Short mmCIF file of C-alpha atoms in Angstrom, two decimals:
data_model
loop_
_atom_site.label_atom_id
_atom_site.label_comp_id
_atom_site.label_asym_id
_atom_site.label_seq_id
_atom_site.Cartn_x
_atom_site.Cartn_y
_atom_site.Cartn_z
CA MET A 1 12.59 -10.62 24.50
CA LYS A 2 13.94 -7.89 26.07
CA LYS A 3 17.89 -9.21 26.76
CA SER A 4 20.04 -6.61 28.83
CA LEU A 5 23.55 -5.95 27.53
CA CYS A 6 25.05 -6.94 30.79
CA LEU A 7 24.56 -10.85 28.92
CA LEU A 8 26.63 -9.79 26.27
CA ALA A 9 29.41 -10.41 27.60
CA VAL A 10 28.77 -13.90 28.66
CA ALA A 11 26.80 -14.45 25.11
CA ALA A 12 29.38 -13.45 23.31
CA MET A 13 32.06 -15.61 24.75
CA LEU A 14 29.52 -18.82 24.60
CA LEU A 15 28.70 -18.24 21.18
CA SER A 16 32.31 -17.98 19.88
CA GLY A 17 32.49 -21.10 21.40
CA CYS A 18 30.10 -23.04 19.78
CA ALA A 19 29.84 -25.27 16.36
CA ALA A 20 28.35 -23.07 13.90
CA ALA A 21 24.46 -24.32 13.09
CA GLU A 22 25.00 -24.60 9.17
CA ASN A 23 21.20 -23.19 9.37
CA LEU A 24 19.38 -23.16 5.62
CA PRO A 25 17.78 -21.21 2.68
CA LYS A 26 15.28 -19.92 1.06
CA PRO A 27 12.93 -19.13 0.19
CA PRO A 28 14.07 -20.30 -3.40
CA THR A 29 11.81 -19.90 -5.92
CA LEU A 30 9.36 -22.91 -6.47
CA THR A 31 10.89 -23.89 -9.42
CA ALA A 32 14.37 -23.90 -8.39
CA VAL A 33 16.00 -27.21 -7.60
CA PRO A 34 17.89 -26.94 -3.87
CA THR A 35 21.56 -27.03 -3.38
CA VAL A 36 23.18 -29.53 -1.38
CA GLU A 37 25.46 -28.54 1.22
CA PRO A 38 25.98 -31.37 3.40
CA THR A 39 27.45 -32.09 6.82
CA ALA A 40 28.00 -34.99 8.90
CA VAL A 41 24.74 -35.24 11.55
CA LEU A 42 23.14 -38.67 12.15
CA PRO A 43 20.63 -39.24 13.39
CA SER A 44 20.66 -41.68 16.31
CA GLU A 45 17.25 -43.92 15.38
CA VAL A 46 18.09 -44.99 12.04
CA PRO A 47 20.74 -48.12 11.87
CA ALA A 48 24.27 -47.23 11.25
CA VAL A 49 25.35 -48.25 7.44
CA GLN A 50 28.71 -49.32 6.43
CA GLU A 51 30.46 -45.72 6.23
CA GLU A 52 31.88 -43.93 9.10
CA PRO A 53 30.60 -40.60 9.05
CA ALA A 54 32.00 -38.04 11.11
CA PRO A 55 30.77 -37.42 14.35
CA GLU A 56 28.44 -34.50 15.31
CA THR A 57 29.90 -32.00 17.36
CA PRO A 58 28.06 -31.01 20.90
CA ALA A 59 27.63 -27.80 21.25
CA PRO A 60 29.13 -26.81 24.62
CA GLU A 61 26.59 -27.00 27.50
CA MET A 62 25.17 -23.23 29.28
CA PRO A 63 24.45 -22.91 32.69
CA GLU A 64 20.56 -22.25 33.07
CA GLU A 65 21.73 -19.46 34.89
CA GLU A 66 23.65 -17.76 32.17
CA LEU A 67 21.53 -18.69 29.18
CA PRO A 68 19.76 -15.45 27.88
CA SER A 69 15.76 -16.34 28.80
CA MET A 70 14.04 -17.05 25.36
CA GLN A 71 10.42 -16.38 27.34
CA PRO A 72 10.63 -12.48 28.88
CA ALA A 73 8.17 -11.50 31.58
CA GLU A 74 4.94 -10.35 30.27
CA GLU A 75 5.88 -6.77 31.24
CA GLU A 76 8.68 -7.26 29.08
CA LYS A 77 7.67 -8.47 25.89
CA SER A 78 8.48 -5.89 23.01
CA GLY A 79 6.25 -7.08 20.49
CA ASN A 80 9.11 -8.07 17.88
CA GLY A 81 7.65 -11.34 15.78
CA PHE A 82 8.42 -14.77 15.19
CA PHE A 83 11.86 -16.10 15.06
CA VAL A 84 12.85 -19.08 12.64
CA HIS A 85 15.93 -20.84 12.87
CA PHE A 86 17.52 -23.10 10.32
CA GLU A 87 19.87 -26.21 11.09
CA ARG A 88 21.39 -27.99 8.31
CA SER A 89 22.25 -31.87 8.38
CA ALA A 90 22.97 -34.35 6.05
CA ARG A 91 24.11 -38.15 6.00
CA GLU A 92 26.26 -39.85 3.32
CA ALA A 93 26.82 -43.31 2.45
CA TYR A 94 29.93 -44.83 0.50
CA ASP A 95 30.16 -48.04 -1.59
CA PRO A 96 29.89 -51.12 -0.16
CA ALA A 97 32.95 -53.00 -2.08
CA GLU A 98 35.64 -50.66 -0.92
CA GLY A 99 33.83 -47.53 0.88
CA ARG A 100 35.50 -45.08 -1.07
CA GLU A 101 33.26 -44.13 -3.95
CA LYS A 102 30.03 -41.97 -2.52
CA ILE A 103 27.06 -43.00 -3.38
CA LEU A 104 24.43 -41.27 -1.36
CA THR A 105 23.83 -37.91 -0.35
CA PHE A 106 20.94 -37.36 2.18
CA SER A 107 20.56 -33.79 3.50
CA TRP A 108 17.65 -32.00 5.40
CA ASP A 109 16.87 -28.77 7.50
CA LYS A 110 15.97 -28.96 10.98
CA VAL A 111 13.68 -25.71 11.98
CA GLN A 112 13.04 -24.08 15.19
CA VAL A 113 10.74 -21.67 15.69
CA LEU A 114 10.40 -19.20 19.16
CA SER A 115 7.88 -16.21 19.76
CA ASP A 116 7.74 -13.51 22.10
CA ASP A 117 4.14 -13.20 22.34
CA ASN A 118 3.23 -16.78 22.16
CA PRO A 119 6.07 -19.67 23.15
CA GLU A 120 3.64 -22.42 23.35
CA ALA A 121 2.48 -22.11 19.90
CA ALA A 122 5.83 -21.64 18.52
CA GLU A 123 6.83 -24.91 20.16
CA LYS A 124 3.82 -26.75 18.93
CA ILE A 125 5.08 -25.26 15.03
CA THR A 126 8.28 -26.65 15.79
CA GLU A 127 7.15 -30.02 16.74
CA SER A 128 4.79 -30.33 13.76
CA LEU A 129 7.39 -29.38 11.42
CA ALA A 130 9.76 -31.96 13.17
CA ALA A 131 7.10 -34.77 12.84
CA MET A 132 7.30 -33.91 9.11
CA GLU A 133 10.94 -33.85 8.94
CA ASP A 134 11.10 -37.18 10.72
CA ALA A 135 8.31 -38.65 8.38
CA TRP A 136 10.35 -37.84 5.30
CA TYR A 137 13.81 -38.85 6.74
CA THR A 138 11.99 -42.68 7.56
CA GLY A 139 9.79 -42.73 4.43
CA GLY A 140 6.95 -42.24 5.79
CA SER A 141 6.10 -38.63 3.55
CA VAL A 142 3.04 -39.79 1.77
CA GLU A 143 1.82 -36.16 1.12
CA GLU A 144 5.22 -35.42 -0.92
CA GLY A 145 4.54 -38.35 -3.40
CA TYR A 146 7.38 -40.28 -2.63
CA ASP A 147 8.11 -42.77 0.38
CA TYR A 148 11.96 -43.29 -0.35
CA GLY A 149 12.98 -42.45 3.13
CA TYR A 150 17.06 -42.67 4.24
CA ASN A 151 17.28 -46.76 3.89
CA GLY A 152 15.10 -46.66 0.96
CA MET A 153 17.60 -44.49 -1.34
CA LEU A 154 20.31 -46.61 0.41
CA GLU A 155 19.20 -49.23 -1.05
CA ILE A 156 18.93 -47.66 -4.41
CA ALA A 157 22.18 -46.02 -4.23
CA GLU A 158 23.63 -49.83 -3.54
CA ASP A 159 21.98 -51.43 -6.41
CA ASN A 160 23.05 -48.43 -8.57
CA TYR A 161 26.43 -49.11 -7.76
CA GLY A 162 26.54 -52.29 -9.11
CA PHE A 163 24.79 -51.07 -12.00
CA ALA A 164 27.03 -48.09 -12.89
CA SER A 165 30.20 -49.98 -11.68
CA GLU A 166 29.42 -52.76 -14.85
CA TYR A 167 27.95 -50.28 -17.25
CA GLY A 168 28.75 -46.74 -16.51
CA GLY A 169 26.61 -43.83 -15.16
CA PRO A 170 26.07 -41.30 -12.39
CA MET A 171 27.46 -43.15 -9.17
CA GLU A 172 26.12 -40.68 -6.35
CA MET A 173 21.77 -40.24 -5.70
CA GLU A 174 20.66 -37.52 -3.66
CA ALA A 175 17.80 -36.57 -1.47
CA ASP A 176 17.56 -33.43 -0.38
CA ARG A 177 14.65 -31.30 1.75
CA THR A 178 14.69 -27.82 2.43
CA VAL A 179 12.22 -25.59 4.41
CA SER A 180 11.83 -21.74 3.63
CA VAL A 181 9.75 -19.22 5.27
CA VAL A 182 7.35 -17.34 3.72
CA HIS A 183 5.68 -15.51 6.69
CA ALA A 184 5.43 -15.52 10.37
CA ASP A 185 3.62 -13.03 12.23
CA SER A 186 1.20 -12.91 15.43
CA ASP A 187 -1.33 -14.18 12.60
CA TYR A 188 -0.05 -16.93 11.23
CA CYS A 189 3.53 -18.66 10.03
CA ALA A 190 3.73 -20.35 6.38
CA PHE A 191 6.62 -22.49 5.12
CA LEU A 192 7.49 -23.84 1.80
CA ILE A 193 9.21 -27.68 2.20
CA THR A 194 11.00 -28.62 -1.52
CA SER A 195 12.04 -31.87 -1.79
CA TYR A 196 14.47 -33.15 -4.33
CA TYR A 197 15.71 -36.84 -5.58
CA PHE A 198 17.86 -37.85 -8.11
CA THR A 199 18.34 -41.60 -8.61
CA GLY A 200 19.86 -41.71 -12.18
CA GLY A 201 18.45 -40.44 -15.27
CA VAL A 202 18.74 -37.15 -17.22
CA HIS A 203 17.58 -35.05 -14.17
CA GLY A 204 16.13 -35.55 -10.61
CA THR A 205 12.38 -34.71 -9.41
CA TYR A 206 11.42 -32.63 -7.15
CA SER A 207 7.98 -31.58 -5.06
CA THR A 208 7.36 -28.56 -3.06
CA GLU A 209 4.91 -28.36 -0.17
CA ALA A 210 3.00 -25.51 1.77
CA VAL A 211 2.34 -25.79 5.30
CA CYS A 212 0.90 -22.82 7.08
CA PHE A 213 -0.03 -22.42 10.79
CA ASP A 214 -2.43 -20.28 13.24
CA SER A 215 0.37 -18.25 15.31
CA GLN A 216 -2.30 -18.18 18.35
CA THR A 217 -2.78 -21.82 18.50
CA GLY A 218 -0.10 -23.61 16.65
CA GLU A 219 -2.62 -25.58 14.85
CA ARG A 220 -2.30 -26.52 11.00
CA LEU A 221 -4.36 -24.26 9.09
CA THR A 222 -6.63 -25.61 6.02
CA LEU A 223 -8.15 -23.66 3.15
CA ASP A 224 -11.64 -23.47 4.36
CA SER A 225 -9.97 -21.83 7.63
CA MET A 226 -8.95 -19.24 5.06
CA SER A 227 -12.45 -17.71 5.03
CA SER A 228 -16.03 -17.23 6.59
CA ASP A 229 -17.72 -18.87 3.41
CA PRO A 230 -15.30 -21.47 1.99
CA GLU A 231 -17.48 -22.44 -0.95
CA ALA A 232 -17.45 -18.99 -2.54
CA PHE A 233 -13.65 -18.21 -1.63
CA ARG A 234 -12.60 -21.57 -3.53
CA LEU A 235 -14.90 -20.42 -6.80
CA ARG A 236 -13.27 -17.09 -6.30
CA LEU A 237 -9.83 -18.71 -6.25
CA VAL A 238 -10.54 -20.41 -9.81
CA GLU A 239 -12.31 -17.39 -11.27
CA GLU A 240 -8.99 -15.33 -10.25
CA MET A 241 -6.84 -17.99 -11.75
CA LEU A 242 -8.49 -18.10 -15.00
CA LYS A 243 -8.26 -14.40 -15.27
CA LEU A 244 -4.43 -14.52 -14.72
CA VAL A 245 -4.17 -17.12 -17.62
CA GLU A 246 -6.92 -14.76 -19.97
CA GLU A 247 -4.57 -11.92 -18.94
CA ASP A 248 -1.25 -13.37 -19.65
CA LYS A 249 -1.93 -16.42 -21.95
CA ASP A 250 1.11 -15.87 -24.30
CA GLY A 251 3.24 -14.95 -21.60
CA TYR A 252 4.15 -16.96 -18.64
CA TYR A 253 0.87 -19.50 -18.75
CA SER A 254 1.75 -20.03 -22.34
CA GLU A 255 3.88 -23.39 -21.96
CA ARG A 256 3.30 -24.12 -18.33
CA LEU A 257 -0.66 -24.91 -19.22
CA SER A 258 0.68 -26.82 -22.77
CA LEU A 259 -0.48 -30.15 -21.14
CA THR A 260 -4.04 -28.73 -20.38
CA GLU A 261 -6.79 -28.14 -22.47
CA PRO A 262 -8.17 -24.74 -22.09
CA GLY A 263 -11.83 -26.11 -21.75
CA ASN A 264 -10.52 -27.97 -18.88
CA TYR A 265 -8.84 -25.06 -17.58
CA ALA A 266 -11.42 -24.66 -14.45
CA THR A 267 -11.85 -28.37 -13.63
CA ALA A 268 -7.82 -28.24 -13.23
CA PHE A 269 -7.41 -25.00 -11.57
CA ALA A 270 -10.02 -26.54 -8.98
CA ALA A 271 -8.21 -29.44 -8.08
CA LEU A 272 -5.14 -27.45 -7.01
CA LEU A 273 -7.35 -26.14 -3.94
CA ARG A 274 -5.89 -28.98 -1.63
CA GLU A 275 -3.95 -28.96 1.03
CA GLY A 276 -0.20 -28.12 0.71
CA SER A 277 -0.60 -26.34 -3.07
CA TRP A 278 -1.87 -22.67 -1.49
CA TYR A 279 -0.18 -20.15 0.88
CA PRO A 280 -0.63 -16.58 1.73
CA GLY A 281 1.99 -14.83 0.56
CA ARG A 282 3.59 -11.48 1.50
CA ASP A 283 1.97 -9.70 -1.53
CA ALA A 284 -0.57 -12.43 -2.97
CA PHE A 285 -2.21 -15.17 -2.55
CA TYR A 286 -0.26 -18.17 -4.37
CA VAL A 287 -1.65 -21.83 -5.38
CA PHE A 288 0.74 -23.90 -7.40
CA SER A 289 0.98 -27.07 -9.30
CA THR A 290 3.04 -30.04 -9.16
CA LEU A 291 5.26 -30.89 -11.73
CA TYR A 292 3.63 -32.45 -15.21
CA GLU A 293 0.39 -31.42 -13.79
CA LEU A 294 -0.36 -28.49 -16.05
CA GLY A 295 2.80 -28.41 -18.00
CA PRO A 296 5.93 -30.55 -19.27
CA TYR A 297 8.81 -30.80 -16.77
CA ALA A 298 10.97 -27.92 -18.51
CA ALA A 299 8.13 -25.33 -17.41
CA GLY A 300 8.33 -26.72 -13.41
CA ILE A 301 5.97 -25.81 -11.02
CA THR A 302 2.81 -23.59 -12.54
CA GLU A 303 2.17 -20.74 -9.75
CA PHE A 304 -0.97 -18.70 -9.53
CA ALA A 305 -0.01 -15.04 -7.69
CA ILE A 306 -3.41 -13.72 -6.76
CA PRO A 307 -3.62 -10.21 -5.60
CA TYR A 308 -5.03 -9.67 -2.12
CA GLU A 309 -6.81 -6.65 -3.49
CA ASN A 310 -8.67 -8.79 -5.39
CA LEU A 311 -10.15 -11.42 -2.65
CA LYS A 312 -10.99 -8.42 0.15
CA GLY A 313 -14.44 -9.54 1.31
CA ILE A 314 -14.08 -12.99 0.96
CA LEU A 315 -10.70 -14.09 2.32
CA ASP A 316 -10.65 -12.94 6.32
CA GLU A 317 -8.27 -10.07 6.96
CA ARG A 318 -6.55 -11.92 9.51
CA TRP A 319 -4.88 -14.00 6.89
CA ILE A 320 -3.55 -10.69 4.66
CA PRO A 321 0.03 -9.70 5.84
CA ARG A 322 0.77 -6.53 7.74
CA GLN A 323 2.64 -4.11 6.46
CA THR A 324 4.54 -1.58 8.02
CA GLU A 325 4.54 2.16 6.92
CA GLU A 326 7.70 2.82 9.08
CA GLU A 327 11.31 3.53 7.54
CA ALA A 328 14.15 1.50 8.90
CA ARG A 329 17.95 1.50 8.89
CA LEU A 330 19.72 -1.41 9.53
CA ARG A 331 23.74 -1.26 10.96
CA ILE A 332 26.22 -3.64 12.19
CA ASP A 333 28.46 -3.04 15.23
CA PRO A 334 30.92 -5.37 17.12
CA VAL A 335 29.13 -5.68 20.77
CA THR A 336 32.13 -4.12 22.19
CA ASP A 337 31.41 -0.65 20.37
CA VAL A 338 27.78 -0.51 21.58
CA PRO A 339 27.03 1.07 25.34
CA GLU A 340 25.88 -1.31 27.93
CA GLY A 341 22.05 -1.26 28.15
CA SER A 342 21.59 0.98 25.06
CA VAL A 343 19.59 -1.50 22.91
CA GLU A 344 17.32 -4.49 23.38
CA ILE A 345 18.76 -7.59 22.38
CA ALA A 346 15.55 -9.34 20.74
CA ASP A 347 17.36 -12.87 19.67
CA LEU A 348 21.02 -14.30 19.48
CA LEU A 349 22.20 -16.00 16.51
CA VAL A 350 25.11 -17.97 15.26
CA ILE A 351 26.29 -17.78 11.50
CA GLY A 352 30.24 -18.70 12.07
CA GLU A 353 32.15 -20.89 14.68
CA GLY A 354 34.28 -18.70 16.29
CA GLY A 355 33.34 -15.70 14.67
CA GLU A 356 33.28 -12.11 16.01
CA THR A 357 30.31 -10.87 18.32
CA THR A 358 28.31 -8.51 16.59
CA LEU A 359 25.24 -6.59 16.51
CA LEU A 360 22.75 -6.13 13.75
CA ILE A 361 20.98 -3.16 14.68
CA CYS A 362 17.38 -1.99 13.91
CA GLU A 363 16.36 1.78 14.16
CA GLY A 364 12.84 1.97 13.49
CA GLU A 365 10.21 -1.35 12.33
CA LEU A 366 11.19 -3.80 9.62
CA THR A 367 9.15 -7.23 8.68
CA ASP A 368 10.57 -9.74 6.88
CA LEU A 369 13.75 -10.12 7.92
CA GLU A 370 15.93 -12.79 6.27
CA VAL A 371 19.49 -13.61 6.67
CA SER A 372 21.05 -15.92 3.75
CA THR A 373 24.02 -17.35 2.25
CA CYS A 374 24.56 -15.72 -1.28
CA SER A 375 27.09 -16.12 -4.19
CA THR A 376 27.23 -13.74 -7.39
CA GLY A 377 25.27 -14.13 -10.72
CA TYR A 378 26.59 -13.49 -14.18
CA ASP A 379 25.35 -10.07 -13.88
CA ASN A 380 27.68 -9.57 -10.90
CA ARG A 381 24.43 -8.90 -8.55
CA PHE A 382 24.57 -11.35 -5.39
CA TYR A 383 21.75 -13.83 -5.14
CA PRO A 384 20.54 -15.94 -1.88
CA ASP A 385 21.59 -19.48 -1.81
CA ARG A 386 19.87 -21.33 1.49
CA GLU A 387 17.74 -19.45 4.38
CA LEU A 388 19.97 -19.09 7.94
CA TYR A 389 17.57 -17.02 9.88
CA TYR A 390 14.16 -15.42 9.76
CA CYS A 391 12.72 -12.55 11.97
CA GLY A 392 8.81 -11.73 11.43
CA ARG A 393 9.11 -8.38 13.08
CA ILE A 394 11.69 -6.20 14.57
CA LYS A 395 11.31 -2.85 15.84
CA ASP A 396 14.22 -0.24 17.91
CA ALA A 397 16.08 -3.35 18.76
CA ALA A 398 19.19 -5.94 17.67
CA ILE A 399 19.88 -9.41 16.71
CA GLN A 400 23.36 -10.60 18.38
CA MET A 401 25.49 -12.61 16.00
CA ALA A 402 28.44 -14.55 16.03
CA LEU A 403 30.04 -13.85 12.45
CA LEU A 404 32.46 -15.19 10.84
CA MET A 405 33.13 -14.50 7.25
CA GLN A 406 34.47 -16.86 4.63
CA GLY A 407 36.94 -15.32 1.76
CA ASP A 408 36.67 -11.96 0.27
CA LEU A 409 33.50 -11.74 -1.27
CA PRO A 410 30.36 -11.39 0.56
CA ASP A 411 29.06 -14.87 1.43
CA THR A 412 25.64 -13.30 3.88
CA MET A 413 22.81 -11.52 2.55
CA ILE A 414 20.39 -9.70 4.28
CA ARG A 415 16.55 -9.29 3.19
CA TYR A 416 13.61 -7.10 4.58
CA ARG A 417 10.83 -4.90 4.51
CA ASP A 418 10.19 -1.52 5.67
CA GLY A 419 7.79 1.53 4.66
CA ASN A 420 9.83 2.09 1.10
CA GLY A 421 9.33 -1.59 0.06
CA GLU A 422 12.55 -4.61 0.00
CA HIS A 423 16.03 -4.30 0.19
CA GLU A 424 18.97 -6.26 -0.12
CA LEU A 425 22.15 -5.86 2.09
CA LEU A 426 25.35 -8.08 1.80
CA ILE A 427 27.43 -7.71 4.86
CA SER A 428 31.43 -6.87 3.89
CA LEU A 429 34.39 -6.35 5.48
CA SER A 430 35.59 -3.11 5.60
CA GLY A 431 39.04 -2.20 3.55
CA GLU A 432 40.34 -0.07 6.15
CA ASN A 433 40.18 -1.84 9.44
CA GLY A 434 38.40 -5.04 8.46
CA SER A 435 35.30 -4.72 10.67
CA TYR A 436 32.41 -5.83 9.69
CA LEU A 437 29.63 -3.40 7.42
CA LEU A 438 26.33 -3.67 5.40
CA THR A 439 26.49 -2.48 1.59
CA GLU A 440 23.91 -2.52 -0.91
CA ASN A 441 23.96 -5.71 -3.29
CA PRO A 442 24.84 -4.31 -6.91
CA GLY A 443 21.62 -4.15 -9.07
CA ALA A 444 19.04 -4.81 -6.60
CA GLN A 445 16.02 -3.00 -6.46
CA ASN A 446 15.19 -0.12 -3.53
CA SER A 447 18.28 -1.55 -2.12
#
């Protein structure tokens, strides 16, 4: 997507006036319960409820001739990878008596996939993810094991309000659905979708589903499509899972397999080879369980990370992520400081409403670029909260960002890979002139 800097002045004015799309996170680990940060965006197809949510703020219309093209001419294609944009949405409901007590927060992610080289496949992937989101919202998502939907959760919340008003207990019910990118390039796109529900009791419950797509066709991949010999591939996966347990039976797997008899491991592991419970990750091929399937709730979801080296010759090479051997350097500059026409603009990203227009410039080649919100942990290191943006590959190009930092501490993290491994950087403010700059995340490996 070559976009000349002659478009930057127009894009800067447009982006700075756009309402920020609250984008979401990352990937979270499979065992993490997602954090909900709602905004008020109401789908029109669901009947209105008694609360009066804040209206959605429409983005100003952009004349077609002023909007940088997201589908460059054939001769201008740069080869930069797939781009994934997240938008955070939520709906809230209040008690039916006085409308003052919040009884339900229902939040979810919207995802848009864009591609330099195959926009038709990217659009098809976006449509597939949207259909899954709609099924979850309306209560038709049987794959995830729940069939609540917004109206179903509202009914539960109203019933609970009557009980809690009389006998005590938590008033607010919760449903949350997050999407994170595992990997996206010209071969395949893989996502993790985690749904969390709290309907009272000691704790909520959650489920995770992996969905993978062929980047050339936009079709959803099956486990059997991963190998030219599906039966042998399944047998190898079970063998590798048994090997992982034997190598670490007293460590990671000791508690996570406590509900499964050792003599039944092979049968239990073979049952995991179903759609939605596997994905080709960045460093290994992953297979995972549901809650309570192999161990107790406290143990969470059990993961098996099978090294690609052990699957050579049986897993088709196309599904093994290609790593760059180049080194890359990232910097962040105000758009006004970059000479016009000196850098290719690969994509546009809005992080903060009314924010400064900047360029995140990549010198060299990197992969798996993620932008996410972040917060500090007990060890003063910053950790990602929710994913805002993903770029599969970028080389000697820039991403134009409308950026607004909230508060004094960094609240946005950038992670990526290059020939030197993984890196974590924070977007900070200079103490000298208040400009944005990239700093290392304290304690992060390879940063």
